[in-house]
XYZ file of C-alpha atoms in Angstrom:
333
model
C 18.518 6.825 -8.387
C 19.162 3.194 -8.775
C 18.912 1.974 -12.468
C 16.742 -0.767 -11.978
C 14.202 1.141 -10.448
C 10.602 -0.124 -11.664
C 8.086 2.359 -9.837
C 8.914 6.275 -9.361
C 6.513 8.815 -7.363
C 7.327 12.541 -7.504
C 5.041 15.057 -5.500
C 1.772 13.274 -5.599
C -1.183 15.377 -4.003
C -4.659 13.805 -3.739
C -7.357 16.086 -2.312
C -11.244 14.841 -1.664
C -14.052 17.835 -0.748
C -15.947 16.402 2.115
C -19.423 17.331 2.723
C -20.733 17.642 5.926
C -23.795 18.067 7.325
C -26.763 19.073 4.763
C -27.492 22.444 6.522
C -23.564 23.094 5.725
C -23.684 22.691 2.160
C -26.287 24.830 1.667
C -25.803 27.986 4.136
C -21.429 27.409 3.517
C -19.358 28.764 1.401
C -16.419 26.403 2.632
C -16.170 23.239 1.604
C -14.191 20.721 3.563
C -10.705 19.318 1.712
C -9.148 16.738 2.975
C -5.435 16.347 1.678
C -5.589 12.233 1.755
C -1.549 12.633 0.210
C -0.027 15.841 0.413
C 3.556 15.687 -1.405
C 4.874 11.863 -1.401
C 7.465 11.357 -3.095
C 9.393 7.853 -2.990
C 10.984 5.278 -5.703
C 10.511 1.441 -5.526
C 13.148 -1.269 -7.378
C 13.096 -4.222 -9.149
C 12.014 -7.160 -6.638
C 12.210 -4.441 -4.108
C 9.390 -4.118 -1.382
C 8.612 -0.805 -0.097
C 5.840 -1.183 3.045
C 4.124 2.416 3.467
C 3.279 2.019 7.662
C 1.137 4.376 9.304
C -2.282 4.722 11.263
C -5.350 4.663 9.595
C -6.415 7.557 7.854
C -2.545 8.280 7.388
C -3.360 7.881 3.371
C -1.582 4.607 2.548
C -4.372 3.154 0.189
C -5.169 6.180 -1.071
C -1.306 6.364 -2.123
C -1.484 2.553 -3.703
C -4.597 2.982 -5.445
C -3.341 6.785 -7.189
C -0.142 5.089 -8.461
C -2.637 2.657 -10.074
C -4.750 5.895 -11.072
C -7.869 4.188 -9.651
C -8.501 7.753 -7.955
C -7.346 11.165 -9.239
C -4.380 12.852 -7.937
C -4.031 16.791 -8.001
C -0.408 17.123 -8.442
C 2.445 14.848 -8.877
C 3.514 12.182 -11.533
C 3.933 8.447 -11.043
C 6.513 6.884 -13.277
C 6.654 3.118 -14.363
C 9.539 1.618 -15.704
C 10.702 5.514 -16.499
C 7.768 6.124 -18.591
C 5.226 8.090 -17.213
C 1.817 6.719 -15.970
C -0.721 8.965 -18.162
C -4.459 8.385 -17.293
C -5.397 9.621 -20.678
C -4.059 7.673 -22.558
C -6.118 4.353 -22.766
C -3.941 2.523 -24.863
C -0.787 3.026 -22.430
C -3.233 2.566 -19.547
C -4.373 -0.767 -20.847
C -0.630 -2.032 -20.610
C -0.029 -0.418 -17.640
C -2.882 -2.603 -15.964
C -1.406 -5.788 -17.441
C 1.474 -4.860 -15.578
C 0.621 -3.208 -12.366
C -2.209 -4.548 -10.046
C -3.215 -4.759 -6.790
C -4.164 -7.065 -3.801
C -7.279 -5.496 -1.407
C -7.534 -5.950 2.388
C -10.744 -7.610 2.253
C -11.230 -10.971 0.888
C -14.557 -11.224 1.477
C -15.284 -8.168 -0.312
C -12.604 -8.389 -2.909
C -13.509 -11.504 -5.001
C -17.422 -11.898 -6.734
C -19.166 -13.857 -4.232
C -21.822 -15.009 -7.391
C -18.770 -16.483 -9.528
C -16.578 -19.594 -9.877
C -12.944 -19.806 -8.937
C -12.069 -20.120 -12.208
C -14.011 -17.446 -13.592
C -12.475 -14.852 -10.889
C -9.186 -15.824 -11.594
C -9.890 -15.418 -15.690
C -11.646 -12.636 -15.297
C -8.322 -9.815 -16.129
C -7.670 -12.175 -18.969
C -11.263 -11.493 -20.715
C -11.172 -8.001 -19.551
C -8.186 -7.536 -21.983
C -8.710 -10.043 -24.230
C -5.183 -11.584 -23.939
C -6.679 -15.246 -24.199
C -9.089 -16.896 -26.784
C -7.939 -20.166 -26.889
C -10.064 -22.145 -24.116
C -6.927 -24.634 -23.394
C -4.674 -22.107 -23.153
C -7.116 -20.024 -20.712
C -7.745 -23.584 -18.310
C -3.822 -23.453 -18.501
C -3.403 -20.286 -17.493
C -6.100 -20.591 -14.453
C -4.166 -23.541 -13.504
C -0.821 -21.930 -13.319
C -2.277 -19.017 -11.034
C -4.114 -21.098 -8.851
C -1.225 -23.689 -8.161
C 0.792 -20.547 -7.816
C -0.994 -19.134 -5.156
C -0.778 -22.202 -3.183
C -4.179 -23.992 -4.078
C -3.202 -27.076 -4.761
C -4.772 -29.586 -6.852
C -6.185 -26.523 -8.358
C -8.914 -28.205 -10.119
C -10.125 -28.658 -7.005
C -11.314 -25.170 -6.776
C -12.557 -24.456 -10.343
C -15.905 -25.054 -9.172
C -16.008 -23.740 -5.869
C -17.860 -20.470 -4.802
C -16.378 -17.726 -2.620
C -18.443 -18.794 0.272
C -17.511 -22.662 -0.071
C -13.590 -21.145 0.780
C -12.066 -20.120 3.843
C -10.729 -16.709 4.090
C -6.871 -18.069 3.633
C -8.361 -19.264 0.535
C -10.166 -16.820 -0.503
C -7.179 -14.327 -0.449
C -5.222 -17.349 -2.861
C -8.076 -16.828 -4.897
C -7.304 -12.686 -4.881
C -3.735 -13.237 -5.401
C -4.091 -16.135 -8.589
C -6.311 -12.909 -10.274
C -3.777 -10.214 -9.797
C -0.692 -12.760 -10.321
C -2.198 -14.434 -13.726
C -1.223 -11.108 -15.477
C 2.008 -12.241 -14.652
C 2.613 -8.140 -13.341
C 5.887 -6.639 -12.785
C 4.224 -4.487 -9.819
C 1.879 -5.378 -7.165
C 0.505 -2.934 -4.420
C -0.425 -5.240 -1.213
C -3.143 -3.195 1.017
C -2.855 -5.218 3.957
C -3.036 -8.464 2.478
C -3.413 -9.996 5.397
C -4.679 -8.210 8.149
C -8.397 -9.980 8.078
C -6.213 -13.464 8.506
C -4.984 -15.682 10.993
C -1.445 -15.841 12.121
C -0.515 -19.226 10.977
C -2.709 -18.543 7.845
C -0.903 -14.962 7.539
C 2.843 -16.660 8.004
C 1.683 -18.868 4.772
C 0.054 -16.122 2.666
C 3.292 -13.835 3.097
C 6.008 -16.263 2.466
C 4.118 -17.129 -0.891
C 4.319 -13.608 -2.246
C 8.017 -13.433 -1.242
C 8.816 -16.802 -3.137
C 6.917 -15.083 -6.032
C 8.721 -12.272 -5.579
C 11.968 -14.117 -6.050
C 11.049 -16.019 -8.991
C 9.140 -13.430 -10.834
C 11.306 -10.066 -10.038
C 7.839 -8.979 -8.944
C 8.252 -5.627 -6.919
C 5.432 -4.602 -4.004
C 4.336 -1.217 -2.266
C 3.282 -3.132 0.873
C 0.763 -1.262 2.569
C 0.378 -1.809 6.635
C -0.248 -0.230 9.948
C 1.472 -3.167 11.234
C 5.561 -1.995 11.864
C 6.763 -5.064 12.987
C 5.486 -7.436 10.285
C 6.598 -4.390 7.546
C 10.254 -4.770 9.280
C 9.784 -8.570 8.687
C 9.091 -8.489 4.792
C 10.709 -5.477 3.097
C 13.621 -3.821 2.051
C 12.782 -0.583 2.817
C 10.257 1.135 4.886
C 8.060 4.381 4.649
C 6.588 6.172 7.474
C 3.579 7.818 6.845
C 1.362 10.470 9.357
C -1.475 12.507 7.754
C -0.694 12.550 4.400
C 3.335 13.050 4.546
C 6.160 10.582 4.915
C 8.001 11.118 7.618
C 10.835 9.024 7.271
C 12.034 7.005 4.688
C 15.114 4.249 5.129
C 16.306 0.546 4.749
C 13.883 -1.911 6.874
C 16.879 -1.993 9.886
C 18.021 1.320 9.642
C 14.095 2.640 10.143
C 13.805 0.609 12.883
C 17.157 0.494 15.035
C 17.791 4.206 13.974
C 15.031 5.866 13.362
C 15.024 9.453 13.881
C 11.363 11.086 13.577
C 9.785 10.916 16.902
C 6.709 9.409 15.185
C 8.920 6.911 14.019
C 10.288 6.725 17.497
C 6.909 6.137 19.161
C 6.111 3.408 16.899
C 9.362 1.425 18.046
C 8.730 1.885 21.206
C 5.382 0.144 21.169
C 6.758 -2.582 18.591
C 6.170 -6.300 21.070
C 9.249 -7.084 22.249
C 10.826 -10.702 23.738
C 11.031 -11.016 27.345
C 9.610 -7.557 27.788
C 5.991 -7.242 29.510
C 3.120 -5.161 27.818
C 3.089 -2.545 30.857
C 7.082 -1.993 30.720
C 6.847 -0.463 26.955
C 6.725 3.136 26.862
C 3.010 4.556 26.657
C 1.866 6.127 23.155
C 2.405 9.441 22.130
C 0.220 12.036 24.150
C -3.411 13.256 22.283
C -4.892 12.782 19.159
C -4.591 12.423 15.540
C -5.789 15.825 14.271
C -8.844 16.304 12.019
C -7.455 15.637 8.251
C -9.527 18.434 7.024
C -8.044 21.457 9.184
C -5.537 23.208 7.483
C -2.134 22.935 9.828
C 0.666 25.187 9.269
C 4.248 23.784 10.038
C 4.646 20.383 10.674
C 1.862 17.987 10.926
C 3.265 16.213 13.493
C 3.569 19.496 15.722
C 0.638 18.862 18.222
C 1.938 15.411 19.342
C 5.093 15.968 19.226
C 7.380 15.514 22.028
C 10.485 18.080 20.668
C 8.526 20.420 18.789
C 9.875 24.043 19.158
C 8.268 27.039 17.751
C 9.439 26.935 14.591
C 7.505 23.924 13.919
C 4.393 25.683 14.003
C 5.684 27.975 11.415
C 8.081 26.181 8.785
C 6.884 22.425 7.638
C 9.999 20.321 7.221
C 11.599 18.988 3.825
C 13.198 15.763 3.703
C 16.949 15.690 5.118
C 19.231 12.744 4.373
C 20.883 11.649 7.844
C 22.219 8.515 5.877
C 22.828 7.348 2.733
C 19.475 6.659 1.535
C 17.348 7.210 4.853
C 15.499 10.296 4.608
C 13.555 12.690 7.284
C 11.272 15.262 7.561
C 12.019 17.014 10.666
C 13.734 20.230 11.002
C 15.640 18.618 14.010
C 16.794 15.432 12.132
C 20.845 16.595 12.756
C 20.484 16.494 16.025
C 18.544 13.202 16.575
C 20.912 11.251 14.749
């Protein structure tokens, strides 16, 4: 493992009951569990971006938000800067969150829609008390704002949420989580609610932080080609696993899983027509909640073989640092 490496996760399991129907939790012993992240394991670097792609329900925010510990994981540890993220321990946990935040989907849902500018961008400084001088809290606001590419950025001091478009808006998001000045970001699709020429903006101003600041991001998308565009590395995730784990090109010229496979293939290509790409993969996504044995790719998968009903795959390396969980990796390669 590389020395610089900022973010570590080993084995993390996070399980939620579901409850169904009322008649069902009364007359049922069996609860629903869904196993949102069932054994991830994966290690992010110093200025390094890391996109988790999968579809949804595949248990990429739930994986962002329990390395933050904003929900409760089973099983597993998270390490940060090789000292391990204990929830129980408020005084470590109130450093960790000076250095580790994140950036939500939504920025329409994500910023107080009854607040200033200014006061949404201060608001992780009052929450931990890091500023009491007013001039050095305007100054601070400033920085962020100018930072995230609002410019004059008194300008927006005095604006409201609503008064902002929704470029804006996610400026606004980014200033708050970037005024901590954090070594660690996690992205949940940052900008899937945006435009393209707004998106093209919004992205290259987290990678020129990312160069000035060392800042490192778990980007988290369902979008493969714009995750090949951005990171270093990418993570392929399907119902709670990753499936394969490599460098950005070697993911996407040689990718082995056929999950990974099927996502290529339907990646837009130049000069090639919608109806000339090969189709999907065959059926569905299987309920999250029923217990599969074997591989959890097994029902959609076109190579499966008997045994991948009854052994689930580990992780085999078929290159330096590119990682897959198939029991047929060797021979895909």
């Amino acid at each position: 493992m590389a020395v610089d490496t900022r973010v570590e996760v080993h084995d993390l399991h996070v399980n939620f009951e579901i409850k169904r129907a009322l008649t069902e939790d009364l007359f049922s012993r069996n609860r629903k569990i869904l196993k949102a992240v069932d054994g991830v394991s994966f290690a992010i670097g110093q200025a390094e971006t890391l996109s988790l792609v999968g579809e949804s329900g595949s248990g990429k925010t739930t994986t962002g938000k329990a390395i933050l510990q904003l929900v409760k994981s089973q099983q597993g540890s998270v390490h940060f800067q090789g000292e391990e993220v204990r929830s129980d321990d408020r005084a470590y946990m109130k450093r960790f969150r000076q250095q580790a935040q994140m950036i939500f989907q939504d920025p329409y849902q994500s910023v107080n829609p009854r607040e200033l500018v200014m006061d949404i961008v201060a608001e992780p400084l009052e929450i931990h008390r890091l500023v009491t001088d007013p001039n050095e809290r305007q100054q601070r606001i400033q920085l962020a704002l100018e930072q995230a590419g609002l410019k004059p950025a008194k300008d927006f001091y005095y604006r409201y949420p609503h008064e902002l478009s929704g470029g804006q808006r996610q400026r606004v998001a980014l200033a708050a989580a970037i005024i901590m000045q954090p070594e660690f970001i996690v992205a949940d699709e940052p900008v899937s609610m945006l435009d393209a020429s707004i998106r093209t903006g919004i992205l290259r101003l987290m990678m020129e932080l990312q160069q000035k600041q060392g800042l490192s991001y778990l980007f988290i998308t369902h979008d493969l080609s714009l995750a090949w565009l951005i990171s270093d590395r990418i993570a392929i995730m399907y119902l709670g696993r990753i499936m394969e784990i490599g460098s950005a090109d070697e993911v996407i010229h040689r990718g082995v899983h056929p999950y990974t496979r099927a996502l290529t293939a339907i990646m837009p290509t130049p000069g090639v027509k919608k109806h000339q790409q090969r189709p999907v993969l065959p059926g569905e996504t299987p309920d999250p909640t029923d217990e599969i044995k074997g591989c959890k790719f097994q029902s959609r998968c076109p190579i499966a073989k008997e045994i991948c009903v009854l052994e689930s795959p580990g992780m085999t390396e078929v290159a330096p640092g590119h990682l897959v969980a198939c029991l047929f990796a060797h021979l895909s390669h």
